[in-house]
PDB file of C-alpha atoms in Angstrom:
ATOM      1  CA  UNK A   1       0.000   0.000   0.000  1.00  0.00           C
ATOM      2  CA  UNK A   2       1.306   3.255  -1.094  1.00  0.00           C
ATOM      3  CA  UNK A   3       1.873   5.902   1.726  1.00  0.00           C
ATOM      4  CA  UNK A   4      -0.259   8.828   1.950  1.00  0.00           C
ATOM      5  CA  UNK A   5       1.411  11.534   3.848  1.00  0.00           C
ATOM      6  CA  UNK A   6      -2.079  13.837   3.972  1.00  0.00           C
ATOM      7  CA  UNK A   7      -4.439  11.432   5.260  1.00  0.00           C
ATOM      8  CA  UNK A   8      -1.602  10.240   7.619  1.00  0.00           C
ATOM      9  CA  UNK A   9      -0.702  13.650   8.871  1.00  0.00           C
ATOM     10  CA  UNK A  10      -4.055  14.485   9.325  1.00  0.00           C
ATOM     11  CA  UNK A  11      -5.086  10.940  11.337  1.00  0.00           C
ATOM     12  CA  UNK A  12      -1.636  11.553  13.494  1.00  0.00           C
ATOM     13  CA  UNK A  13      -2.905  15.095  14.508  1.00  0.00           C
ATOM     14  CA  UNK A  14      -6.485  13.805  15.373  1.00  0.00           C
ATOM     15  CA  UNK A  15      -4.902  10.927  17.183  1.00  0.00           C
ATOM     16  CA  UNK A  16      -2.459  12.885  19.339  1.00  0.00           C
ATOM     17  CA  UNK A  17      -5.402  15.723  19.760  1.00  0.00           C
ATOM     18  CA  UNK A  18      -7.507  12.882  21.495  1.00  0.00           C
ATOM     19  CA  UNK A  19      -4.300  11.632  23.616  1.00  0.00           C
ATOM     20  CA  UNK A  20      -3.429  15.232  24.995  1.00  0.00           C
ATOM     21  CA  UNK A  21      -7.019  15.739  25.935  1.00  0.00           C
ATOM     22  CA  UNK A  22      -6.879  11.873  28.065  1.00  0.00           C
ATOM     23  CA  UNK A  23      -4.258  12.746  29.513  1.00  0.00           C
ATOM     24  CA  UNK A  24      -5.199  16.459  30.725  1.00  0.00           C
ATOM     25  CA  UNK A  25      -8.538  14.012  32.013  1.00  0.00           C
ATOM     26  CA  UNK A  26      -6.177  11.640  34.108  1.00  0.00           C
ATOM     27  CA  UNK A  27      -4.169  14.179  35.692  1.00  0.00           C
ATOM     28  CA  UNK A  28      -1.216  13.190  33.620  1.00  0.00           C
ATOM     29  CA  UNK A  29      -0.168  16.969  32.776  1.00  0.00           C
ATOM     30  CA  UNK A  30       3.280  15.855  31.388  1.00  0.00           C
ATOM     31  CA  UNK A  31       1.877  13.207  29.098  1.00  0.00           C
ATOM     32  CA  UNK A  32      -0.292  15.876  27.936  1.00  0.00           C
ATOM     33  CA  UNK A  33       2.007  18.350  26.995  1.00  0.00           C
ATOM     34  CA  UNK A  34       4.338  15.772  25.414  1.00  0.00           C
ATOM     35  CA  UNK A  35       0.683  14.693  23.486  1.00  0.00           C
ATOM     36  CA  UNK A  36      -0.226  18.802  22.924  1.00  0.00           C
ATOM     37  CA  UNK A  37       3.491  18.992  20.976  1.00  0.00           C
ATOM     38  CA  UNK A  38       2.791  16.032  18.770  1.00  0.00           C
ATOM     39  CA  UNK A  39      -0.380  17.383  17.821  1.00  0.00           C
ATOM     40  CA  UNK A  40       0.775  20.948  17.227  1.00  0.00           C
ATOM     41  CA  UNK A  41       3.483  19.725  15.149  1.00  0.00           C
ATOM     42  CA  UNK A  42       1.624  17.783  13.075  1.00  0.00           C
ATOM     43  CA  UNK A  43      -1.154  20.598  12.421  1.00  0.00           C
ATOM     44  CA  UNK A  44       1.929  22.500  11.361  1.00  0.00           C
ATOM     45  CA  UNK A  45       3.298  19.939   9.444  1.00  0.00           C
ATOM     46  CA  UNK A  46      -0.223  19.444   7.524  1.00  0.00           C
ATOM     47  CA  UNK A  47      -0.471  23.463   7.183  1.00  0.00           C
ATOM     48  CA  UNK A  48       2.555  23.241   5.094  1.00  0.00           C
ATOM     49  CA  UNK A  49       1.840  19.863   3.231  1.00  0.00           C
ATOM     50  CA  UNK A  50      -1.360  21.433   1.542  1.00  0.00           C
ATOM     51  CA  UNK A  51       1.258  24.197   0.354  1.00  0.00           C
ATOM     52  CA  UNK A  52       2.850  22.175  -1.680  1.00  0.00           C
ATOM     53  CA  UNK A  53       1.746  21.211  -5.615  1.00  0.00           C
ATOM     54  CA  UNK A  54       0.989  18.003  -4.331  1.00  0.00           C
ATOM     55  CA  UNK A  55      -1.738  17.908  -2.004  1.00  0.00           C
ATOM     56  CA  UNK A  56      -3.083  21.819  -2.611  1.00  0.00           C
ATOM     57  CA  UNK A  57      -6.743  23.103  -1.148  1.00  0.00           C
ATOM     58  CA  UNK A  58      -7.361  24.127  -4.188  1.00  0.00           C
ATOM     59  CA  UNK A  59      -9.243  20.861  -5.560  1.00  0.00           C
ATOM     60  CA  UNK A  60     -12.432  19.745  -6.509  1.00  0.00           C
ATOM     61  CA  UNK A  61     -11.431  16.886  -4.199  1.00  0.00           C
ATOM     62  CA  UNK A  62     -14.648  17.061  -1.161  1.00  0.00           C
ATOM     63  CA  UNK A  63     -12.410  14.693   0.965  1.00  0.00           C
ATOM     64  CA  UNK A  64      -9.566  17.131   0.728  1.00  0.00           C
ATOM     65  CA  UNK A  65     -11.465  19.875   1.728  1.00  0.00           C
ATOM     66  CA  UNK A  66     -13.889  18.266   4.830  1.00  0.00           C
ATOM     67  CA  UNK A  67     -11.254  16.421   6.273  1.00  0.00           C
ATOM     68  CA  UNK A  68      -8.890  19.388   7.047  1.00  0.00           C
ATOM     69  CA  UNK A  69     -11.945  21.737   8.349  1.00  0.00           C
ATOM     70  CA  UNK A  70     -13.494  18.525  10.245  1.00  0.00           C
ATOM     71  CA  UNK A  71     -10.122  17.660  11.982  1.00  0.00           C
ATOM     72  CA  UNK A  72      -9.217  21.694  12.722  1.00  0.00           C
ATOM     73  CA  UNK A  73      -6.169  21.756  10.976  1.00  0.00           C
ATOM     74  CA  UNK A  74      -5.529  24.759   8.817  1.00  0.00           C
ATOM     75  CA  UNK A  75      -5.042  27.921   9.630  1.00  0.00           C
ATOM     76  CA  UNK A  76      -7.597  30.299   9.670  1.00  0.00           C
ATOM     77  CA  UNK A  77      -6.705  31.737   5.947  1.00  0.00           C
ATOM     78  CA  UNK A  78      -6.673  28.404   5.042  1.00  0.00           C
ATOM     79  CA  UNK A  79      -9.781  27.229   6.469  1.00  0.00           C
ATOM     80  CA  UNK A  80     -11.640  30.332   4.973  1.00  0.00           C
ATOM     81  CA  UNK A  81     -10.473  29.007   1.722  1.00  0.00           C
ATOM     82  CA  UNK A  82     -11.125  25.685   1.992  1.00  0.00           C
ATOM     83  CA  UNK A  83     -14.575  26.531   3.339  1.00  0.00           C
ATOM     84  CA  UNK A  84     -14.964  28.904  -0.093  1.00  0.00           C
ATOM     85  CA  UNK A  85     -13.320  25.947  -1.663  1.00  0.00           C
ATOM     86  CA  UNK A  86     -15.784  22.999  -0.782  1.00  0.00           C
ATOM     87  CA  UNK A  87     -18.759  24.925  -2.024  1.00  0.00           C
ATOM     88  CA  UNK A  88     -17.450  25.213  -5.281  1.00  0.00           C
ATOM     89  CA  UNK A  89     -16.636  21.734  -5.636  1.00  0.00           C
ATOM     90  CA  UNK A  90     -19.814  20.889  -4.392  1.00  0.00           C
ATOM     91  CA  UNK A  91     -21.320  22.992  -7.255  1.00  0.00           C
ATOM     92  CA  UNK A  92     -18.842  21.392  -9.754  1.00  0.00           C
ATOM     93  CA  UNK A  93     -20.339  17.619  -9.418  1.00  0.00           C
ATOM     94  CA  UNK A  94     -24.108  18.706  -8.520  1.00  0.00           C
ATOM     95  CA  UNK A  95     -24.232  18.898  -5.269  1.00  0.00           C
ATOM     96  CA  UNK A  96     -23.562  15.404  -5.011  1.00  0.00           C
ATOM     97  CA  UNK A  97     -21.626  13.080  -2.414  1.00  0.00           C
ATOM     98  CA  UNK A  98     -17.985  12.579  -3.227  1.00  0.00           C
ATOM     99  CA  UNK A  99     -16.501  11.706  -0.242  1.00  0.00           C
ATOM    100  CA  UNK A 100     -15.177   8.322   0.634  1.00  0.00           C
ATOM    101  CA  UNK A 101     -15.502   5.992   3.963  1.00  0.00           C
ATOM    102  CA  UNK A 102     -13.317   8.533   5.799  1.00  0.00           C
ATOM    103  CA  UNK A 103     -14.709  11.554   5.225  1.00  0.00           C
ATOM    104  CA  UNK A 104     -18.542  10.748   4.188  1.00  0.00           C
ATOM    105  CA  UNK A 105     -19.574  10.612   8.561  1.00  0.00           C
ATOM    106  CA  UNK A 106     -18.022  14.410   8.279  1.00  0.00           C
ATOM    107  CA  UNK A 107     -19.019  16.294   5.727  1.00  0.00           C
ATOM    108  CA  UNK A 108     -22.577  17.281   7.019  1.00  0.00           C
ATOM    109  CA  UNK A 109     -21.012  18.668  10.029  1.00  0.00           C
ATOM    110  CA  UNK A 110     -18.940  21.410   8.088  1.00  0.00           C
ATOM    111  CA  UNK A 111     -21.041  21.976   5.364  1.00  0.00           C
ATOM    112  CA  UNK A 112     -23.766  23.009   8.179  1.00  0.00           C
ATOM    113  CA  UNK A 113     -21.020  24.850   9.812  1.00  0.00           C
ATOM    114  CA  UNK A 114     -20.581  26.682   6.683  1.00  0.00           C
ATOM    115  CA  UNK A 115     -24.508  27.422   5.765  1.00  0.00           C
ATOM    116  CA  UNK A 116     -27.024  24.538   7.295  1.00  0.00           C
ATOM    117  CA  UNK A 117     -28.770  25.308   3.336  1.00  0.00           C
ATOM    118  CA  UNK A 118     -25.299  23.932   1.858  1.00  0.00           C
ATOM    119  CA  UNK A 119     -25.799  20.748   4.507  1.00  0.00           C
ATOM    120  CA  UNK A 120     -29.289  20.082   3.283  1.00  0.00           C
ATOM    121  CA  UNK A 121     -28.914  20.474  -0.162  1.00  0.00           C
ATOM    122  CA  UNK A 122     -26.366  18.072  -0.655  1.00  0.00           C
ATOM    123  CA  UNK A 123     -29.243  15.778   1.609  1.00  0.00           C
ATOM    124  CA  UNK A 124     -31.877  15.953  -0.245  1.00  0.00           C
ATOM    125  CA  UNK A 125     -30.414  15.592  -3.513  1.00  0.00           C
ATOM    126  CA  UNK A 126     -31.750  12.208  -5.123  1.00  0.00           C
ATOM    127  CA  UNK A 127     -28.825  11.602  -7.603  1.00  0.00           C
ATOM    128  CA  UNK A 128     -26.292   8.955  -7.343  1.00  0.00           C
ATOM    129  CA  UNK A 129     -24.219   9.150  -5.770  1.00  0.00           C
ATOM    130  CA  UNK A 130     -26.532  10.949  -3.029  1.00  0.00           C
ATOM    131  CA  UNK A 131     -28.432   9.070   0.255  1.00  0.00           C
ATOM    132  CA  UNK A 132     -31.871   9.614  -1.085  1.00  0.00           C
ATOM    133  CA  UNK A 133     -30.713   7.905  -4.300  1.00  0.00           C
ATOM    134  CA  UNK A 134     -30.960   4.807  -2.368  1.00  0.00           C
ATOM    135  CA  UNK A 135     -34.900   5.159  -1.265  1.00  0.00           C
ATOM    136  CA  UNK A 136     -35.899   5.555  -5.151  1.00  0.00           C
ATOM    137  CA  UNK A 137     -34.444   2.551  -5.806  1.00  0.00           C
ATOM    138  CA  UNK A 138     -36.085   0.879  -3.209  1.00  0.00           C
ATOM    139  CA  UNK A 139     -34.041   0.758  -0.315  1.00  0.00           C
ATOM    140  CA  UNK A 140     -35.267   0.746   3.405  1.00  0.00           C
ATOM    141  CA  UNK A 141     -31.661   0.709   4.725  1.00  0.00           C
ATOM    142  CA  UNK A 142     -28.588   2.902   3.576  1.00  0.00           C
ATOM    143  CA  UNK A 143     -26.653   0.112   1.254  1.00  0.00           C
ATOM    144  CA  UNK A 144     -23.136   0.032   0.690  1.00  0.00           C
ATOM    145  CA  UNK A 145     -23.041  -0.089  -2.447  1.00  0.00           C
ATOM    146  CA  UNK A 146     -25.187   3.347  -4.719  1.00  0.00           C
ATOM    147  CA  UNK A 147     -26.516   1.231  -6.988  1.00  0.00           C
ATOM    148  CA  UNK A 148     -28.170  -1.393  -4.960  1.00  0.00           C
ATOM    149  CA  UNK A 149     -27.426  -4.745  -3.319  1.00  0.00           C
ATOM    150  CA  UNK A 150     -27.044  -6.679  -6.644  1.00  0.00           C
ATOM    151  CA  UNK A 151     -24.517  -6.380  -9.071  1.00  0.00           C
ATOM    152  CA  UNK A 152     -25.140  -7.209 -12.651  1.00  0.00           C
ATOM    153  CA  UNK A 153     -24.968 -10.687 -12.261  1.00  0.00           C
ATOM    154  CA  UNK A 154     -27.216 -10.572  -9.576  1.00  0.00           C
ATOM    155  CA  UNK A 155     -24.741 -11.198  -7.219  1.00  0.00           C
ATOM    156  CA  UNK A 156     -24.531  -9.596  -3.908  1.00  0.00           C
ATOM    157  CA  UNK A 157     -22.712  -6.117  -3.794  1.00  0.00           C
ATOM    158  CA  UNK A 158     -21.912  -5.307  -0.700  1.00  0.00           C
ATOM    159  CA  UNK A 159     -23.212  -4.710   2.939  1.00  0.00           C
ATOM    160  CA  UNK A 160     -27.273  -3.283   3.251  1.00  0.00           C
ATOM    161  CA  UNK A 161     -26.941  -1.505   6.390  1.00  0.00           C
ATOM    162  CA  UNK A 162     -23.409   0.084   6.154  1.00  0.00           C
ATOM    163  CA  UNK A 163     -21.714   2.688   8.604  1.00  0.00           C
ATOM    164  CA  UNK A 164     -19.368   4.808   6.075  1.00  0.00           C
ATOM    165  CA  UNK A 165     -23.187   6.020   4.213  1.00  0.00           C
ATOM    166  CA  UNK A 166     -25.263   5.472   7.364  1.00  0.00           C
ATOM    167  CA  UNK A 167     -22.579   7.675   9.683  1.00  0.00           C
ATOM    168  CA  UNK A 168     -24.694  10.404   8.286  1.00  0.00           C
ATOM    169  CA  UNK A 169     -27.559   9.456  10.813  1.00  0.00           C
ATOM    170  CA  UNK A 170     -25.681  10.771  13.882  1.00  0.00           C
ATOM    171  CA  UNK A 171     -26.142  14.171  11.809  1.00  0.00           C
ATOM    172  CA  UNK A 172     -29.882  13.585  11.950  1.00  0.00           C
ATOM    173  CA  UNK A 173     -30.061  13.447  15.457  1.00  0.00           C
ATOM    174  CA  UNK A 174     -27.534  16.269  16.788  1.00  0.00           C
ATOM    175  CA  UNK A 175     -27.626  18.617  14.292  1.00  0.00           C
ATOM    176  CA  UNK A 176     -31.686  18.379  12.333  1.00  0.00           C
ATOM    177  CA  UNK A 177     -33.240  17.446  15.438  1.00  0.00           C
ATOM    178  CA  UNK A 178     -30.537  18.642  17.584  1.00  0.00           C
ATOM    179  CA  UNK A 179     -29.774  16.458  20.172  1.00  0.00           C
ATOM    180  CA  UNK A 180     -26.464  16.569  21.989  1.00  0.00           C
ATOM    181  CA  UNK A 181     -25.208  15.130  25.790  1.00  0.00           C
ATOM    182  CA  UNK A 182     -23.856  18.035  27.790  1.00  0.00           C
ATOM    183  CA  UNK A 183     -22.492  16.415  30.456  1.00  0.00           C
ATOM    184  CA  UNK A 184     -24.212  14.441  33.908  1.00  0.00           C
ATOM    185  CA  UNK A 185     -27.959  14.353  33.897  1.00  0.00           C
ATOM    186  CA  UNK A 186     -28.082  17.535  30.928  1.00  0.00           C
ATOM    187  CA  UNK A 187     -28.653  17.881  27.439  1.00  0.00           C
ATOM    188  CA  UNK A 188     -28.397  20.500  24.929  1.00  0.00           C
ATOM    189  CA  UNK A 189     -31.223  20.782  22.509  1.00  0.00           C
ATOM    190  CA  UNK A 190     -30.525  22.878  18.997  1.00  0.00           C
ATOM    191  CA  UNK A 191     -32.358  21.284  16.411  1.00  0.00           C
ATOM    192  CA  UNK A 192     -31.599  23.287  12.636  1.00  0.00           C
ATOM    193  CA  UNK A 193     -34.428  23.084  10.217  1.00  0.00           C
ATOM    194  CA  UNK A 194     -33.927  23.607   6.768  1.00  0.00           C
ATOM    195  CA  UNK A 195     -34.177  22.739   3.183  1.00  0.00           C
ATOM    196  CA  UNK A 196     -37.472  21.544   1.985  1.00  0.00           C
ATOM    197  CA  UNK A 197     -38.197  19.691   4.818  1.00  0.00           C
ATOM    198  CA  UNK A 198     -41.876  20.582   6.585  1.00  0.00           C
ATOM    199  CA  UNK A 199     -41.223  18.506   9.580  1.00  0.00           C
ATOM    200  CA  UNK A 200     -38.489  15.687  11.513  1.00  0.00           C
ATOM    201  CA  UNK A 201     -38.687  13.818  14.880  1.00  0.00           C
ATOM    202  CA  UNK A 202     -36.058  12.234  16.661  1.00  0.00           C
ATOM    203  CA  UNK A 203     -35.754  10.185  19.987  1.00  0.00           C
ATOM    204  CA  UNK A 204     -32.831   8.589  21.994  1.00  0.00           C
ATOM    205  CA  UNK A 205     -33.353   6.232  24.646  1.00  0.00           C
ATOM    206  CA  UNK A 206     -30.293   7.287  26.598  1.00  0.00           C
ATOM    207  CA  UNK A 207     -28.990   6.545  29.915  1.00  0.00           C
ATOM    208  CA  UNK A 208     -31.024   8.970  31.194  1.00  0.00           C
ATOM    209  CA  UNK A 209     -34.095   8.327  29.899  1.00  0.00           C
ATOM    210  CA  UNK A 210     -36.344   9.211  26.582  1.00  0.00           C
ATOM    211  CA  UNK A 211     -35.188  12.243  25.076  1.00  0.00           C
ATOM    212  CA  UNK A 212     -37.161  13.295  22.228  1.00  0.00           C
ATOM    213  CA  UNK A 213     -36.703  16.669  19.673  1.00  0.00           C
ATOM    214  CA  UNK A 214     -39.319  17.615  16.578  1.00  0.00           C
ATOM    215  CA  UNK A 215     -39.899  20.410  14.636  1.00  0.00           C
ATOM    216  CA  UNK A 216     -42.889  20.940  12.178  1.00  0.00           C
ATOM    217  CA  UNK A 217     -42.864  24.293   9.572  1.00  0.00           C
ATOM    218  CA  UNK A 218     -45.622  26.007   7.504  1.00  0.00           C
ATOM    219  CA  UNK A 219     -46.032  28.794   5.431  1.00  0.00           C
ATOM    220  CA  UNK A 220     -46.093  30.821   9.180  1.00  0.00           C
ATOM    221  CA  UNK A 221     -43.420  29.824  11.293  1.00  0.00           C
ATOM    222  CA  UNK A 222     -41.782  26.078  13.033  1.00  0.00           C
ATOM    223  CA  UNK A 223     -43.733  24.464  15.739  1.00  0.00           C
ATOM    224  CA  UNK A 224     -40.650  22.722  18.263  1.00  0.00           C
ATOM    225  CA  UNK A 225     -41.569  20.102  20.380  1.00  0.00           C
ATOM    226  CA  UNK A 226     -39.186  18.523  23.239  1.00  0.00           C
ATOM    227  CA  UNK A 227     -39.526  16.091  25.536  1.00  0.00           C
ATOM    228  CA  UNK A 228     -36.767  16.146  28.520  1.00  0.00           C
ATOM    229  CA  UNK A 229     -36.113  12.577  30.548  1.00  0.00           C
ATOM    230  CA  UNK A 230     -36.833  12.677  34.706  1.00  0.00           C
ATOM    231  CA  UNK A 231     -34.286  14.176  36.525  1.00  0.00           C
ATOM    232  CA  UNK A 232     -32.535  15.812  34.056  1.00  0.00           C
ATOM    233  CA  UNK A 233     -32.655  19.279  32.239  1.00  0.00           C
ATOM    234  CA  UNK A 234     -31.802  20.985  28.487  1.00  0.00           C
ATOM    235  CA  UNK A 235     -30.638  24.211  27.129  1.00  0.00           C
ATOM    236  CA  UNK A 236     -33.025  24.714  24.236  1.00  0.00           C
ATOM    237  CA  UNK A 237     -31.412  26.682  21.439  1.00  0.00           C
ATOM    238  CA  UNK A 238     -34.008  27.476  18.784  1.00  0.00           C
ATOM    239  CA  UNK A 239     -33.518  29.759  16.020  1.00  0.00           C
ATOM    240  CA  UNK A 240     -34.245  33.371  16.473  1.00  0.00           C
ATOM    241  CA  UNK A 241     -34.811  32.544  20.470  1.00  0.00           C
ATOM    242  CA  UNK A 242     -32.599  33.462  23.401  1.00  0.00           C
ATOM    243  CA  UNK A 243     -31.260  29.607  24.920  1.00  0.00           C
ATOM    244  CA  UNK A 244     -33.560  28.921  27.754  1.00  0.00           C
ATOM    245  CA  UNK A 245     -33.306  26.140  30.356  1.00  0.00           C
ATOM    246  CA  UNK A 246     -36.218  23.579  30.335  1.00  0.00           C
ATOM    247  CA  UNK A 247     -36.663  20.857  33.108  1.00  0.00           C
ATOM    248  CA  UNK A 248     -37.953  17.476  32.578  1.00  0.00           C
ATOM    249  CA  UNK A 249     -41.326  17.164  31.069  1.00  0.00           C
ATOM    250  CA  UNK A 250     -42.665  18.014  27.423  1.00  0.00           C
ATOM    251  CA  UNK A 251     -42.021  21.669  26.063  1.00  0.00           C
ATOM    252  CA  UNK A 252     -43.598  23.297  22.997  1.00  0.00           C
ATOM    253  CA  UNK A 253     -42.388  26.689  20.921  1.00  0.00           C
ATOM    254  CA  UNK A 254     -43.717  28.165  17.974  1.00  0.00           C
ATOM    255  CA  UNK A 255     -41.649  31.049  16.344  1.00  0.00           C
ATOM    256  CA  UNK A 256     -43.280  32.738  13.330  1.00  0.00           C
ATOM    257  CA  UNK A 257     -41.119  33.082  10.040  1.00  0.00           C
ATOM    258  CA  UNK A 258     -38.522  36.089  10.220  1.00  0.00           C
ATOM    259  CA  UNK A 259     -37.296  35.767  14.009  1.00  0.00           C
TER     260      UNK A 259
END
């Protein structure tokens, strides 16, 4: 297998990111900062191998592009270009999915830190490749393979119910529906609708309990709907609404269009 210095360098700084933080978590300071120099020394080392002919941001390339921004590894020129950068290539293949097994679980999460639109555009387009490709042709699982679970011999193509496509469903909870764990007993709640979507539900049987988030739009506004497990609490972000803190129980908002 042929080495790949920018997937390597990029995996290295992730890896020794994670480290520094177990460490600082343990106690260990001095295995932390030995951890904190790796990392920043690879992030420097990757800031200067996209420099280079070889492996430039400036590519059509959505791996490229999402796995730099996803990992924080640029600097912040760069990242401003890159972000720039991965809307254009989206344009340039149709706002369809290009990414491969590592980068695929990521590339919601900065395309919705770019614009949430970008994020849902490239989700709702039906084209192959593209998740809702899959549903036209039948699917009630996210397949491994676009074109189906046959080949054209009728053999089998791959895995039905595959991680690399279906990472995109952690997306659908935390970031459409907008659940995320904040800690002991607490939750924040920041559910982002968009697109053409009119409505989306999600619930999580976590340690805690049944936490459920849903949002339904019309022509006048987005009705939000919440449910908070016993004994715990949220901080509800909704759009155009200061946070607030909700307590256990079932919580409703409606905010009319243009707040």
């Amino acid at each position: 297998c042929a080495p790949h210095p920018e997937v390597s360098t990029a995996y290295t700084a992730y890896v020794m990111g994670i480290m520094t933080q177990l460490a600082k978590r343990f106690g260990n300071e001095a295995d932390a900062a030995l951890f904190g120099e790796y990392h920043e020394g690879c992030r420097k080392a990757y800031q200067e191998l996209v420099t280079t002919e070889e492996y430039p941001l400036d590519t059509d390339r959505q791996a490229r592009l999402v796995r730099p921004l996803a990992l924080d590894l640029l600097t912040e020129e760069q990242a401003d270009f890159a972000r720039n950068r991965l809307i254009r290539a989206m344009e340039s293949y149709g706002w369809r999915l290009g990414t491969g097994f590592l980068s695929t679980p990521m590339i919601l999460d900065v395309l919705s830190d770019i614009d949430i639109g970008a994020a849902y555009r490239l989700l709702e387009n039906e084209e192959i490749p593209g998740w809702l490709s899959m549903p036209k042709l039948g699917a009630t699982t996210i397949w491994e393979s676009w074109e189906g679970p046959y080949n054209k011999q009728g053999a089998g193509a791959g895995s039905l119910n595959h991680y690399s496509k279906g990472a995109m469903c952690e997306w659908l909870f935390k970031t459409m529906c907008g659940i995320r764990i904040d800690g002991e007993n607490r939750f924040v709640i920041a559910p982002r609708p968009g697109g053409s979507l009119t409505h989306a539900e999600a619930s999580w049987n976590s340690i805690y309990g049944m936490v459920k988030s849903g949002w339904q739009s019309d022509e006048t506004g987005t009705e939000y709907r919440i449910t908070v497990p016993a004994n715990c609490c949220a901080e509800v972000i909704l759009p155009g609404m200061d946070a607030v803190q909700a307590l256990s129980g079932t919580h409703m908002w409606r905010i009319p269009n243009g707040h």
